[in-house]
Amino acid sequence: MTTSREWLDRIHALPLPRKVKVMNVCGGHERSIAMAGLRKALPANIELVPGPGCPVCVCPEEAVYQAIQLALVEKVILVAFGDMLRVPVNVAKRDVRSLEQARAAGGDVRPVASPMEAVAIARANPDRPVVFFAAGFETTTAPVAAMLAEGVPDNLSVLLAGRRTWPAVAMLLDSEAPGFDALIAPGHVSTVMGPQEWAFVPEKHGIPTAVAGFTSETLVAALYSVLRQLVEGRCFLDNCYPEVVRPGGNPTARRQLAAMMDVVDANWRGVGVIPASGYALKPTLRTHDASALFPSFEDAARKRAGQMPPGCDCARVVLGRVYPDECVLYGRACTPRTPIGPCMVSDEGACRIWWASGVRTPRARAEADAPV
Ligand code: SF4
């Protein structure tokens, strides 16, 4: 098997004529890249740009606010994946700003690691409404669909914020400045949905693309594939994770997604509505749809305050427009202990990943402090 070192040697030997930017879509990829120090091992003319791969970061602010209000006002048992609990919403400092604070204020908020835990909580509390706040990409939404397909207790409903990854990349590519020359496509999403979902990138946009796994070897192999495509003037979809990613993906998961959910236009926090980028429960599941069962706490005046806290650059970080340490709040007001935006909360958020990998200084300050 070819080692990371050998792949890196091949990358260094490529006669790249210019600076190239390669976007990696997946938060898991970004974590592997940052923790392995891969950027430092690459030639200076290759940039790796983290993309829209953090579902917690793009979960609309109003959905988090709704979940908080369901816990506090409707007195439901609110269950959510642990990452969501610290995501802040845009309210005055004296108000409850996260599910974690809602729990401290008396709300019954419980972290779960899987949909089955949500079902178990509902079964254990048959006299209380239980709302599962399910935010995630295809990999997380498919198990929610499986849970619904198997049947859930009457008292369990879902507040769904499921998102599809490829439409966000399509939106970038349809923009005037996509900001990247090649794409590393997500391995886990491709496992569920199949690699063919990314074929439009080379076929329609002429951008070399490779699906990667999560070890350094498979990531660097995918990187070599797209760089070599650029050098040779070729362009195709390369599956560099074939041991897990199969043509067609996971047929059962895709069937359950199609049976339980409709594809809808959906809001991405700070980004706006992206066509066909979200999931909604089918109308036949209305009795388990929290958005139909409970009042909406949407507040136009509060919404005008914006999706992101003032000064937070999460939306541009998510779209690969800036690097995390280019945000003026990075490492100053915003740290994992005092997160301002969602990208510093989630394990898949680029800001938190960069912080965890040892980047502790905002870029402007680091450059100003650099020896001349
Ligand atoms: S450093 Fe904090 S405020 Fe800035 S983009 Fe990242 S999460 Fe948002």
Short mmCIF file of C-alpha atoms and ligand atoms in Angstrom, two decimals:
data_model
loop_
_atom_site.label_atom_id
_atom_site.label_comp_id
_atom_site.label_asym_id
_atom_site.label_seq_id
_atom_site.Cartn_x
_atom_site.Cartn_y
_atom_site.Cartn_z
CA MET A 1 0.00 0.00 0.00
CA THR A 2 1.22 3.45 -0.88
CA THR A 3 2.07 5.47 2.23
CA SER A 4 1.22 9.11 2.95
CA ARG A 5 4.90 9.98 2.54
CA GLU A 6 4.98 8.41 -0.91
CA TRP A 7 1.80 10.24 -1.97
CA LEU A 8 3.29 13.49 -0.69
CA ASP A 9 6.50 12.85 -2.66
CA ARG A 10 4.40 12.37 -5.79
CA ILE A 11 2.53 15.61 -5.07
CA HIS A 12 5.80 17.51 -4.66
CA ALA A 13 6.99 16.10 -7.99
CA LEU A 14 3.94 17.37 -9.90
CA PRO A 15 4.77 20.33 -12.16
CA LEU A 16 1.90 22.51 -10.96
CA PRO A 17 2.09 25.66 -13.04
CA ARG A 18 0.37 27.96 -10.57
CA LYS A 19 -1.23 28.31 -7.17
CA VAL A 20 -4.20 25.95 -6.77
CA LYS A 21 -6.96 25.81 -4.21
CA VAL A 22 -8.52 22.49 -3.29
CA MET A 23 -11.74 22.51 -1.30
CA ASN A 24 -12.46 19.71 1.17
CA VAL A 25 -16.19 19.58 1.89
CA CYS A 26 -16.28 17.40 4.96
CA GLY A 27 -15.67 18.48 8.55
CA GLY A 28 -14.15 15.05 9.22
CA HIS A 29 -11.68 15.62 6.39
CA GLU A 30 -10.80 19.03 7.79
CA ARG A 31 -10.17 17.46 11.19
CA SER A 32 -7.84 14.83 9.69
CA ILE A 33 -6.02 17.45 7.60
CA ALA A 34 -5.56 19.87 10.51
CA MET A 35 -4.57 17.26 13.06
CA ALA A 36 -2.05 15.63 10.70
CA GLY A 37 -0.52 19.02 9.87
CA LEU A 38 -1.06 18.22 6.21
CA ARG A 39 -1.09 21.85 5.04
CA LYS A 40 2.49 22.31 6.23
CA ALA A 41 3.60 19.19 4.36
CA LEU A 42 2.32 20.43 0.98
CA PRO A 43 4.10 22.62 -1.57
CA ALA A 44 3.48 26.32 -0.91
CA ASN A 45 1.38 26.73 -4.04
CA ILE A 46 -1.31 24.29 -2.84
CA GLU A 47 -4.02 25.59 -0.53
CA LEU A 48 -6.55 23.36 1.20
CA VAL A 49 -9.77 25.24 1.81
CA PRO A 50 -12.31 23.90 4.31
CA GLY A 51 -15.82 24.01 2.87
CA PRO A 52 -19.46 23.64 3.93
CA GLY A 53 -18.98 20.45 5.92
CA CYS A 54 -20.36 21.28 9.34
CA PRO A 55 -24.09 20.62 9.78
CA VAL A 56 -24.24 22.30 13.17
CA CYS A 57 -22.66 25.45 11.69
CA VAL A 58 -25.26 25.75 8.93
CA CYS A 59 -28.29 24.83 11.02
CA PRO A 60 -30.53 27.92 10.80
CA GLU A 61 -30.50 30.15 13.82
CA GLU A 62 -34.32 30.13 13.95
CA ALA A 63 -34.33 26.32 14.24
CA VAL A 64 -32.04 26.46 17.29
CA TYR A 65 -34.21 29.23 18.74
CA GLN A 66 -37.33 27.13 18.12
CA ALA A 67 -35.76 24.16 19.92
CA ILE A 68 -34.89 26.36 22.89
CA GLN A 69 -38.46 27.69 23.08
CA LEU A 70 -39.96 24.21 22.83
CA ALA A 71 -37.92 23.21 25.87
CA LEU A 72 -38.69 26.36 27.86
CA VAL A 73 -42.23 27.30 26.83
CA GLU A 74 -43.81 24.07 25.61
CA LYS A 75 -42.04 22.05 28.33
CA VAL A 76 -41.19 19.18 26.00
CA ILE A 77 -38.29 16.85 26.57
CA LEU A 78 -35.92 18.22 23.97
CA VAL A 79 -33.31 15.75 22.76
CA ALA A 80 -30.52 16.75 20.41
CA PHE A 81 -27.10 15.64 19.30
CA GLY A 82 -24.56 16.90 21.83
CA ASP A 83 -22.91 19.34 19.41
CA MET A 84 -26.11 21.38 19.18
CA LEU A 85 -26.34 22.16 22.87
CA ARG A 86 -23.82 25.00 22.93
CA VAL A 87 -24.76 26.65 19.63
CA PRO A 88 -25.63 30.27 20.40
CA VAL A 89 -28.59 32.19 18.99
CA ASN A 90 -28.81 35.95 18.55
CA VAL A 91 -30.56 37.19 21.66
CA ALA A 92 -29.63 39.67 24.34
CA LYS A 93 -27.00 38.39 26.76
CA ARG A 94 -29.53 38.24 29.58
CA ASP A 95 -31.74 35.84 27.57
CA VAL A 96 -31.29 32.11 27.11
CA ARG A 97 -28.83 31.76 24.21
CA SER A 98 -28.39 27.99 23.78
CA LEU A 99 -29.94 24.66 24.60
CA GLU A 100 -27.32 24.26 27.30
CA GLN A 101 -28.52 27.49 28.92
CA ALA A 102 -32.13 26.34 28.45
CA ARG A 103 -31.28 23.25 30.48
CA ALA A 104 -29.70 25.43 33.18
CA ALA A 105 -32.89 27.52 33.16
CA GLY A 106 -35.01 24.45 33.92
CA GLY A 107 -35.70 23.07 30.44
CA ASP A 108 -35.56 19.30 30.04
CA VAL A 109 -32.81 19.14 27.43
CA ARG A 110 -31.00 15.86 26.89
CA PRO A 111 -28.08 15.08 24.60
CA VAL A 112 -28.29 11.90 22.54
CA ALA A 113 -25.81 10.11 20.33
CA SER A 114 -28.31 8.29 18.09
CA PRO A 115 -31.99 8.32 17.05
CA MET A 116 -32.51 5.10 19.01
CA GLU A 117 -31.72 6.99 22.21
CA ALA A 118 -34.47 9.46 21.34
CA VAL A 119 -36.89 6.56 20.91
CA ALA A 120 -35.81 5.08 24.26
CA ILE A 121 -36.39 8.42 26.02
CA ALA A 122 -39.86 8.70 24.45
CA ARG A 123 -40.72 5.14 25.52
CA ALA A 124 -39.54 5.85 29.06
CA ASN A 125 -41.68 9.01 29.25
CA PRO A 126 -44.99 8.06 27.58
CA ASP A 127 -46.91 10.92 29.24
CA ARG A 128 -44.64 13.68 27.97
CA PRO A 129 -44.01 15.06 24.50
CA VAL A 130 -40.48 14.37 23.33
CA VAL A 131 -39.00 16.40 20.46
CA PHE A 132 -35.90 15.15 18.67
CA PHE A 133 -34.06 18.15 17.22
CA ALA A 134 -32.34 16.41 14.32
CA ALA A 135 -29.81 18.60 12.56
CA GLY A 136 -27.35 16.99 10.19
CA PHE A 137 -26.30 16.06 6.71
CA GLU A 138 -27.33 12.96 4.78
CA THR A 139 -25.29 10.70 7.08
CA THR A 140 -27.28 11.84 10.10
CA THR A 141 -30.62 12.30 8.38
CA ALA A 142 -30.65 8.77 6.96
CA PRO A 143 -30.73 7.16 10.45
CA VAL A 144 -33.57 9.54 11.37
CA ALA A 145 -35.44 8.29 8.31
CA ALA A 146 -34.70 4.70 9.38
CA MET A 147 -36.04 5.45 12.85
CA LEU A 148 -39.28 6.82 11.39
CA ALA A 149 -39.57 3.90 8.95
CA GLU A 150 -39.41 1.45 11.84
CA GLY A 151 -42.13 3.32 13.71
CA VAL A 152 -41.77 5.58 16.75
CA PRO A 153 -43.81 6.14 19.92
CA ASP A 154 -46.81 8.49 19.57
CA ASN A 155 -45.21 11.05 21.88
CA LEU A 156 -42.03 11.42 19.79
CA SER A 157 -41.79 14.09 17.11
CA VAL A 158 -38.90 15.38 15.02
CA LEU A 159 -37.76 18.97 14.56
CA LEU A 160 -35.83 18.34 11.38
CA ALA A 161 -32.94 20.44 10.09
CA GLY A 162 -31.54 17.90 7.62
CA ARG A 163 -29.33 19.24 4.87
CA ARG A 164 -27.89 17.86 1.61
CA THR A 165 -24.26 18.64 0.90
CA TRP A 166 -23.95 18.69 -2.89
CA PRO A 167 -26.40 21.60 -3.45
CA ALA A 168 -24.15 23.86 -1.34
CA VAL A 169 -21.18 22.99 -3.55
CA ALA A 170 -23.37 23.49 -6.62
CA MET A 171 -24.31 26.94 -5.33
CA LEU A 172 -20.63 27.82 -4.94
CA LEU A 173 -19.83 26.55 -8.42
CA ASP A 174 -22.72 28.50 -9.92
CA SER A 175 -21.44 31.69 -8.29
CA GLU A 176 -19.07 34.09 -10.01
CA ALA A 177 -16.13 33.04 -7.83
CA PRO A 178 -16.33 29.42 -6.58
CA GLY A 179 -12.98 29.87 -4.85
CA PHE A 180 -11.44 26.49 -5.64
CA ASP A 181 -9.87 24.60 -8.55
CA ALA A 182 -10.47 21.03 -7.39
CA LEU A 183 -12.69 19.22 -4.91
CA ILE A 184 -12.23 16.53 -2.27
CA ALA A 185 -15.74 15.09 -1.90
CA PRO A 186 -17.02 13.72 1.42
CA GLY A 187 -16.53 10.02 2.08
CA HIS A 188 -19.32 9.40 4.58
CA VAL A 189 -21.97 11.22 2.55
CA SER A 190 -20.86 9.28 -0.53
CA THR A 191 -21.17 6.04 1.43
CA VAL A 192 -24.86 6.78 1.93
CA MET A 193 -25.78 8.59 -1.28
CA GLY A 194 -23.21 7.13 -3.68
CA PRO A 195 -20.25 8.87 -5.33
CA GLN A 196 -22.30 9.68 -8.42
CA GLU A 197 -23.85 12.65 -6.59
CA TRP A 198 -20.54 14.46 -7.19
CA ALA A 199 -20.25 13.63 -10.90
CA PHE A 200 -21.77 17.01 -11.79
CA VAL A 201 -18.65 18.77 -10.48
CA PRO A 202 -16.27 17.47 -13.20
CA GLU A 203 -18.95 16.95 -15.84
CA LYS A 204 -20.74 20.29 -15.60
CA HIS A 205 -18.05 22.53 -14.12
CA GLY A 206 -14.80 20.96 -15.30
CA ILE A 207 -13.45 20.68 -11.75
CA PRO A 208 -11.34 17.60 -10.87
CA THR A 209 -12.99 15.69 -8.03
CA ALA A 210 -12.08 12.77 -5.79
CA VAL A 211 -13.97 11.07 -2.98
CA ALA A 212 -11.72 10.52 0.04
CA GLY A 213 -11.78 8.60 3.28
CA PHE A 214 -10.47 9.85 6.58
CA THR A 215 -6.96 8.52 6.99
CA SER A 216 -3.98 10.58 5.87
CA GLU A 217 -3.26 7.99 3.16
CA THR A 218 -6.65 8.18 1.48
CA LEU A 219 -6.83 11.96 1.83
CA VAL A 220 -3.43 12.49 0.27
CA ALA A 221 -4.24 9.93 -2.44
CA ALA A 222 -7.37 11.92 -3.32
CA LEU A 223 -5.38 15.13 -3.27
CA TYR A 224 -2.80 13.63 -5.62
CA SER A 225 -5.61 12.46 -7.92
CA VAL A 226 -7.16 15.91 -8.35
CA LEU A 227 -3.79 17.67 -8.65
CA ARG A 228 -2.65 15.21 -11.27
CA GLN A 229 -5.91 15.76 -13.15
CA LEU A 230 -5.17 19.50 -13.12
CA VAL A 231 -1.62 18.98 -14.37
CA GLU A 232 -2.73 16.61 -17.14
CA GLY A 233 -5.68 18.79 -18.16
CA ARG A 234 -8.08 15.96 -17.37
CA CYS A 235 -11.19 16.00 -15.28
CA PHE A 236 -13.17 13.13 -13.79
CA LEU A 237 -14.65 11.81 -10.56
CA ASP A 238 -12.19 9.50 -8.81
CA ASN A 239 -13.36 7.26 -5.98
CA CYS A 240 -10.35 7.04 -3.64
CA TYR A 241 -12.39 5.37 -0.90
CA PRO A 242 -13.65 2.29 -2.81
CA GLU A 243 -13.46 -0.04 0.16
CA VAL A 244 -16.43 1.82 1.69
CA VAL A 245 -17.96 4.00 -1.02
CA ARG A 246 -19.83 1.89 -3.55
CA PRO A 247 -21.67 2.90 -6.72
CA GLY A 248 -25.24 3.74 -5.74
CA GLY A 249 -24.34 4.24 -2.08
CA ASN A 250 -26.49 2.50 0.50
CA PRO A 251 -29.74 1.52 -1.27
CA THR A 252 -31.65 0.92 1.98
CA ALA A 253 -30.72 4.30 3.43
CA ARG A 254 -31.59 6.08 0.20
CA ARG A 255 -34.92 4.26 -0.02
CA GLN A 256 -35.82 5.19 3.55
CA LEU A 257 -34.84 8.82 3.00
CA ALA A 258 -37.04 8.96 -0.10
CA ALA A 259 -39.93 7.28 1.71
CA MET A 260 -39.89 9.46 4.82
CA MET A 261 -38.73 12.83 3.56
CA ASP A 262 -39.18 15.33 0.77
CA VAL A 263 -36.35 17.37 -0.69
CA VAL A 264 -37.01 21.06 -0.15
CA ASP A 265 -35.29 24.42 -0.54
CA ALA A 266 -33.63 25.14 2.80
CA ASN A 267 -32.00 27.93 4.73
CA TRP A 268 -28.32 27.62 5.67
CA ARG A 269 -27.27 29.77 8.59
CA GLY A 270 -25.76 33.01 7.34
CA VAL A 271 -25.76 31.73 3.77
CA GLY A 272 -29.43 31.88 2.84
CA VAL A 273 -31.78 29.56 1.04
CA ILE A 274 -30.13 26.98 -1.21
CA PRO A 275 -32.41 25.19 -3.68
CA ALA A 276 -33.08 21.50 -2.99
CA SER A 277 -30.63 21.49 -0.10
CA GLY A 278 -32.86 20.30 2.73
CA TYR A 279 -35.17 17.59 3.93
CA ALA A 280 -38.70 17.92 5.32
CA LEU A 281 -40.85 15.16 6.75
CA LYS A 282 -43.47 13.84 4.36
CA PRO A 283 -46.99 15.20 5.03
CA THR A 284 -48.03 11.65 6.00
CA LEU A 285 -45.72 11.98 9.04
CA ARG A 286 -47.47 15.11 10.30
CA THR A 287 -48.21 13.51 13.68
CA HIS A 288 -44.46 13.18 14.22
CA ASP A 289 -43.48 16.54 12.74
CA ALA A 290 -42.67 19.00 15.52
CA SER A 291 -42.95 21.95 13.14
CA ALA A 292 -46.59 21.01 12.57
CA LEU A 293 -47.44 20.01 16.14
CA PHE A 294 -46.12 23.02 18.06
CA PRO A 295 -46.49 26.78 17.64
CA SER A 296 -43.78 28.59 15.72
CA PHE A 297 -41.65 30.97 17.77
CA GLU A 298 -40.36 32.75 14.70
CA ASP A 299 -40.05 36.44 15.43
CA ALA A 300 -39.51 38.77 12.48
CA ALA A 301 -37.99 41.50 14.67
CA ARG A 302 -35.47 39.07 16.19
CA LYS A 303 -34.71 37.63 12.78
CA ARG A 304 -33.70 41.06 11.52
CA ALA A 305 -30.79 40.88 13.93
CA GLY A 306 -29.24 38.45 11.48
CA GLN A 307 -28.31 34.81 11.42
CA MET A 308 -24.82 35.34 12.83
CA PRO A 309 -23.65 37.28 15.87
CA PRO A 310 -22.08 40.66 15.04
CA GLY A 311 -18.50 40.25 13.85
CA CYS A 312 -18.76 36.49 13.36
CA ASP A 313 -17.44 35.32 10.00
CA CYS A 314 -18.86 31.77 10.20
CA ALA A 315 -20.86 32.11 6.99
CA ARG A 316 -17.75 33.00 5.01
CA VAL A 317 -15.74 30.31 6.78
CA VAL A 318 -18.38 27.73 5.84
CA LEU A 319 -18.24 28.80 2.20
CA GLY A 320 -14.45 28.73 2.10
CA ARG A 321 -14.28 32.49 1.51
CA VAL A 322 -11.99 33.07 4.50
CA TYR A 323 -9.92 30.86 6.76
CA PRO A 324 -11.01 30.56 10.40
CA ASP A 325 -8.09 32.58 11.75
CA GLU A 326 -9.00 35.46 9.45
CA CYS A 327 -12.09 36.20 11.55
CA VAL A 328 -11.33 39.18 13.77
CA LEU A 329 -12.89 37.40 16.75
CA TYR A 330 -10.83 34.20 16.38
CA GLY A 331 -8.83 33.52 19.52
CA ARG A 332 -9.85 36.87 21.00
CA ALA A 333 -13.51 37.00 21.94
CA CYS A 334 -14.20 33.61 20.35
CA THR A 335 -12.62 30.44 21.72
CA PRO A 336 -14.06 26.97 22.43
CA ARG A 337 -14.70 28.09 26.02
CA THR A 338 -16.47 31.24 24.87
CA PRO A 339 -17.84 30.44 21.41
CA ILE A 340 -19.42 33.32 19.53
CA GLY A 341 -20.36 31.48 16.36
CA PRO A 342 -21.33 27.87 15.63
CA CYS A 343 -18.04 27.10 13.85
CA MET A 344 -16.28 27.30 17.23
CA VAL A 345 -18.82 24.95 18.86
CA SER A 346 -19.04 21.86 16.73
CA ASP A 347 -16.33 19.22 16.43
CA GLU A 348 -16.89 19.57 12.68
CA GLY A 349 -16.62 23.37 12.73
CA ALA A 350 -13.48 24.68 11.03
CA CYS A 351 -12.78 27.26 13.76
CA ARG A 352 -12.91 24.69 16.53
CA ILE A 353 -10.83 22.22 14.51
CA TRP A 354 -8.16 24.83 13.81
CA TRP A 355 -8.10 25.81 17.46
CA ALA A 356 -7.80 22.16 18.53
CA SER A 357 -4.96 21.68 16.05
CA GLY A 358 -2.97 24.44 17.75
CA VAL A 359 -3.79 27.56 15.69
CA ARG A 360 -4.34 30.01 18.51
CA THR A 361 -3.53 33.37 16.94
CA PRO A 362 -5.66 35.39 14.51
CA ARG A 363 -3.98 35.59 11.13
CA ALA A 364 -3.60 39.38 11.03
CA ARG A 365 -1.90 39.35 14.43
CA ALA A 366 0.27 36.35 13.54
CA GLU A 367 1.45 38.14 10.39
CA ALA A 368 2.05 41.38 12.29
CA ASP A 369 4.09 39.50 14.89
CA ALA A 370 6.09 37.57 12.29
CA PRO A 371 9.83 38.35 12.19
CA VAL A 372 10.93 40.38 9.19
S1 SF4 B 1 -13.83 32.58 15.18
FE1 SF4 B 1 -15.84 32.47 16.18
S2 SF4 B 1 -16.91 34.28 15.54
FE2 SF4 B 1 -15.21 33.98 14.12
S3 SF4 B 1 -16.01 32.77 12.39
FE3 SF4 B 1 -15.19 31.34 13.88
S4 SF4 B 1 -16.92 30.81 15.20
FE4 SF4 B 1 -17.54 32.66 14.07
#
